[in-house]
Amino acid sequence: MVRIFISYSRVDIEFVEKKLYPHLARRYRHENVWYDDEIHGGADWWQTILDNIAHADIFLYVLSNESVTSDYCQAEFHEAQRLQKVIITVQARDRTKLGETLSAIQYIDMNPNVNQADAIVRLFTAIGHQNLRAIRKRKPLFSTVTAKPRMPD
């Protein structure tokens, strides 16, 4: 079964919890879809995130202006790239300004103005197709684990 890591900005939590996660959990089972709602008090949260990226087959990046400028989301994305994870991007809101690296990845449009049923089908199709790529064993591009982003002052 495919394992999915969801990277998102906190401002997109409603999108993740109400529109994205329920469909993924129903299709791929709850224990195979992870986002940081399950980090409990006392846990080393950055190590927990790194461990879940490492165990995932698919890195699903929820795109919004906040997520693409978030140091935390960028660090998660960097770690997924380092581990050569399959990366699927989902557009949560219109007019997200993507940098060069993210604009090279075809995103699935799931903003509120699109037909959600069609978008879910496109997402499941992409996961199935891209998971074939994830079956191959990969080696990290480089050995240094991504550092935890600095906390803002």
Short mmCIF file of C-alpha atoms in Angstrom, two decimals:
data_model
loop_
_atom_site.label_atom_id
_atom_site.label_comp_id
_atom_site.label_asym_id
_atom_site.label_seq_id
_atom_site.Cartn_x
_atom_site.Cartn_y
_atom_site.Cartn_z
CA MET A 1 0.00 0.00 0.00
CA VAL A 2 1.26 3.47 -0.85
CA ARG A 3 2.31 5.73 2.03
CA ILE A 4 1.70 9.48 1.71
CA PHE A 5 3.22 12.43 3.59
CA ILE A 6 1.26 15.72 3.41
CA SER A 7 3.18 18.99 3.65
CA TYR A 8 1.10 22.14 4.13
CA SER A 9 1.00 25.56 5.75
CA ARG A 10 -1.09 25.99 8.91
CA VAL A 11 -3.37 28.42 7.07
CA ASP A 12 -4.40 25.47 4.87
CA ILE A 13 -5.33 23.16 7.75
CA GLU A 14 -9.05 23.29 6.92
CA PHE A 15 -8.33 22.30 3.31
CA VAL A 16 -6.18 19.39 4.51
CA GLU A 17 -8.54 18.17 7.23
CA LYS A 18 -11.84 18.56 5.37
CA LYS A 19 -11.08 18.24 1.66
CA LEU A 20 -7.86 16.30 1.21
CA TYR A 21 -7.12 13.95 4.09
CA PRO A 22 -10.58 12.27 4.32
CA HIS A 23 -10.40 11.17 0.67
CA LEU A 24 -6.82 9.94 1.00
CA ALA A 25 -7.49 8.12 4.29
CA ARG A 26 -10.57 6.40 2.84
CA ARG A 27 -8.68 5.27 -0.28
CA TYR A 28 -5.26 4.45 1.19
CA ARG A 29 -6.19 3.82 4.85
CA HIS A 30 -5.62 6.21 7.71
CA GLU A 31 -2.31 4.68 8.83
CA ASN A 32 -0.80 5.23 5.36
CA VAL A 33 -1.54 8.97 5.15
CA TRP A 34 0.40 11.21 7.49
CA TYR A 35 0.40 14.88 8.36
CA ASP A 36 1.56 16.53 11.56
CA ASP A 37 -1.70 16.31 13.50
CA GLU A 38 -0.32 13.19 15.21
CA ILE A 39 2.74 14.76 16.85
CA HIS A 40 2.16 14.51 20.60
CA GLY A 41 3.58 16.51 23.48
CA GLY A 42 7.15 15.58 24.37
CA ALA A 43 7.98 14.32 20.88
CA ASP A 44 10.96 15.60 18.90
CA TRP A 45 8.70 17.11 16.25
CA TRP A 46 11.37 17.69 13.59
CA GLN A 47 12.70 14.13 13.88
CA THR A 48 9.12 12.83 13.69
CA ILE A 49 8.59 14.78 10.47
CA LEU A 50 11.87 13.54 8.99
CA ASP A 51 11.00 9.94 9.91
CA ASN A 52 7.59 10.22 8.25
CA ILE A 53 9.05 11.74 5.08
CA ALA A 54 11.58 8.89 4.98
CA HIS A 55 8.84 6.25 5.32
CA ALA A 56 6.57 7.82 2.71
CA ASP A 57 6.39 6.77 -0.92
CA ILE A 58 4.71 10.00 -2.00
CA PHE A 59 5.41 13.53 -0.76
CA LEU A 60 2.22 15.52 -1.34
CA TYR A 61 2.86 19.27 -1.20
CA VAL A 62 -0.24 21.46 -0.68
CA LEU A 63 0.50 24.66 -2.59
CA SER A 64 -0.49 28.09 -1.35
CA ASN A 65 1.44 31.35 -1.12
CA GLU A 66 2.01 30.60 2.56
CA SER A 67 3.29 27.05 2.05
CA VAL A 68 5.73 27.92 -0.74
CA THR A 69 7.27 30.66 1.42
CA SER A 70 7.22 28.67 4.68
CA ASP A 71 10.68 27.72 5.95
CA TYR A 72 9.18 24.54 7.40
CA CYS A 73 7.45 23.44 4.19
CA GLN A 74 10.57 24.29 2.21
CA ALA A 75 12.70 22.18 4.58
CA GLU A 76 10.27 19.26 4.24
CA PHE A 77 10.34 19.64 0.45
CA HIS A 78 14.14 19.75 0.51
CA GLU A 79 14.25 16.51 2.53
CA ALA A 80 11.83 14.83 0.10
CA GLN A 81 14.05 15.89 -2.79
CA ARG A 82 17.15 14.66 -0.95
CA LEU A 83 15.53 11.25 -0.48
CA GLN A 84 14.31 11.29 -4.11
CA LYS A 85 10.67 10.87 -3.08
CA VAL A 86 7.94 11.14 -5.67
CA ILE A 87 6.54 14.65 -5.28
CA ILE A 88 2.94 15.48 -6.16
CA THR A 89 1.72 19.04 -5.79
CA VAL A 90 -1.85 20.07 -5.08
CA GLN A 91 -3.01 23.66 -5.63
CA ALA A 92 -5.16 24.63 -2.63
CA ARG A 93 -5.88 28.22 -3.64
CA ASP A 94 -5.73 30.34 -6.79
CA ARG A 95 -2.79 32.53 -7.68
CA THR A 96 -0.04 30.74 -5.80
CA LYS A 97 3.30 32.19 -6.85
CA LEU A 98 5.53 29.21 -7.56
CA GLY A 99 9.30 29.38 -7.79
CA GLU A 100 11.28 27.72 -10.54
CA THR A 101 11.54 24.29 -8.88
CA LEU A 102 7.85 23.99 -7.98
CA SER A 103 6.61 25.42 -11.27
CA ALA A 104 8.37 22.54 -13.07
CA ILE A 105 6.02 20.05 -11.35
CA GLN A 106 2.54 19.69 -12.84
CA TYR A 107 0.08 20.39 -10.02
CA ILE A 108 -3.42 19.08 -9.45
CA ASP A 109 -5.84 21.96 -9.14
CA MET A 110 -8.06 21.50 -6.09
CA ASN A 111 -8.88 25.13 -5.34
CA PRO A 112 -12.49 25.84 -4.33
CA ASN A 113 -13.48 26.86 -7.87
CA VAL A 114 -12.86 23.46 -9.49
CA ASN A 115 -15.01 20.35 -9.54
CA GLN A 116 -13.81 18.50 -6.45
CA ALA A 117 -14.89 15.05 -7.68
CA ASP A 118 -12.82 15.47 -10.86
CA ALA A 119 -9.89 16.80 -8.84
CA ILE A 120 -9.98 13.78 -6.49
CA VAL A 121 -9.98 11.42 -9.47
CA ARG A 122 -6.98 13.28 -10.94
CA LEU A 123 -5.21 13.05 -7.57
CA PHE A 124 -5.82 9.29 -7.22
CA THR A 125 -4.68 8.76 -10.82
CA ALA A 126 -1.49 10.73 -10.21
CA ILE A 127 -0.75 8.81 -7.01
CA GLY A 128 -1.26 5.48 -8.79
CA HIS A 129 0.89 6.50 -11.73
CA GLN A 130 3.64 8.10 -9.64
CA ASN A 131 3.68 5.23 -7.15
CA LEU A 132 5.06 3.02 -9.92
CA ARG A 133 8.12 5.30 -9.84
CA ALA A 134 8.31 5.02 -6.04
CA ILE A 135 8.66 1.25 -6.13
CA ARG A 136 12.31 1.53 -7.19
CA LYS A 137 14.74 1.81 -4.32
CA ARG A 138 16.32 5.23 -4.12
CA LYS A 139 19.45 6.53 -2.49
CA PRO A 140 19.64 10.02 -0.99
CA LEU A 141 21.13 12.60 -3.33
CA PHE A 142 23.47 13.66 -0.53
CA SER A 143 24.01 12.43 2.98
CA THR A 144 23.28 15.45 5.17
CA VAL A 145 19.80 15.33 6.68
CA THR A 146 17.84 18.57 6.27
CA ALA A 147 18.32 20.84 9.27
CA LYS A 148 15.37 22.05 11.31
CA PRO A 149 14.39 25.59 10.26
CA ARG A 150 15.21 28.38 12.67
CA MET A 151 12.40 29.50 14.90
CA PRO A 152 11.37 33.11 14.21
CA ASP A 153 12.30 35.62 16.91
#
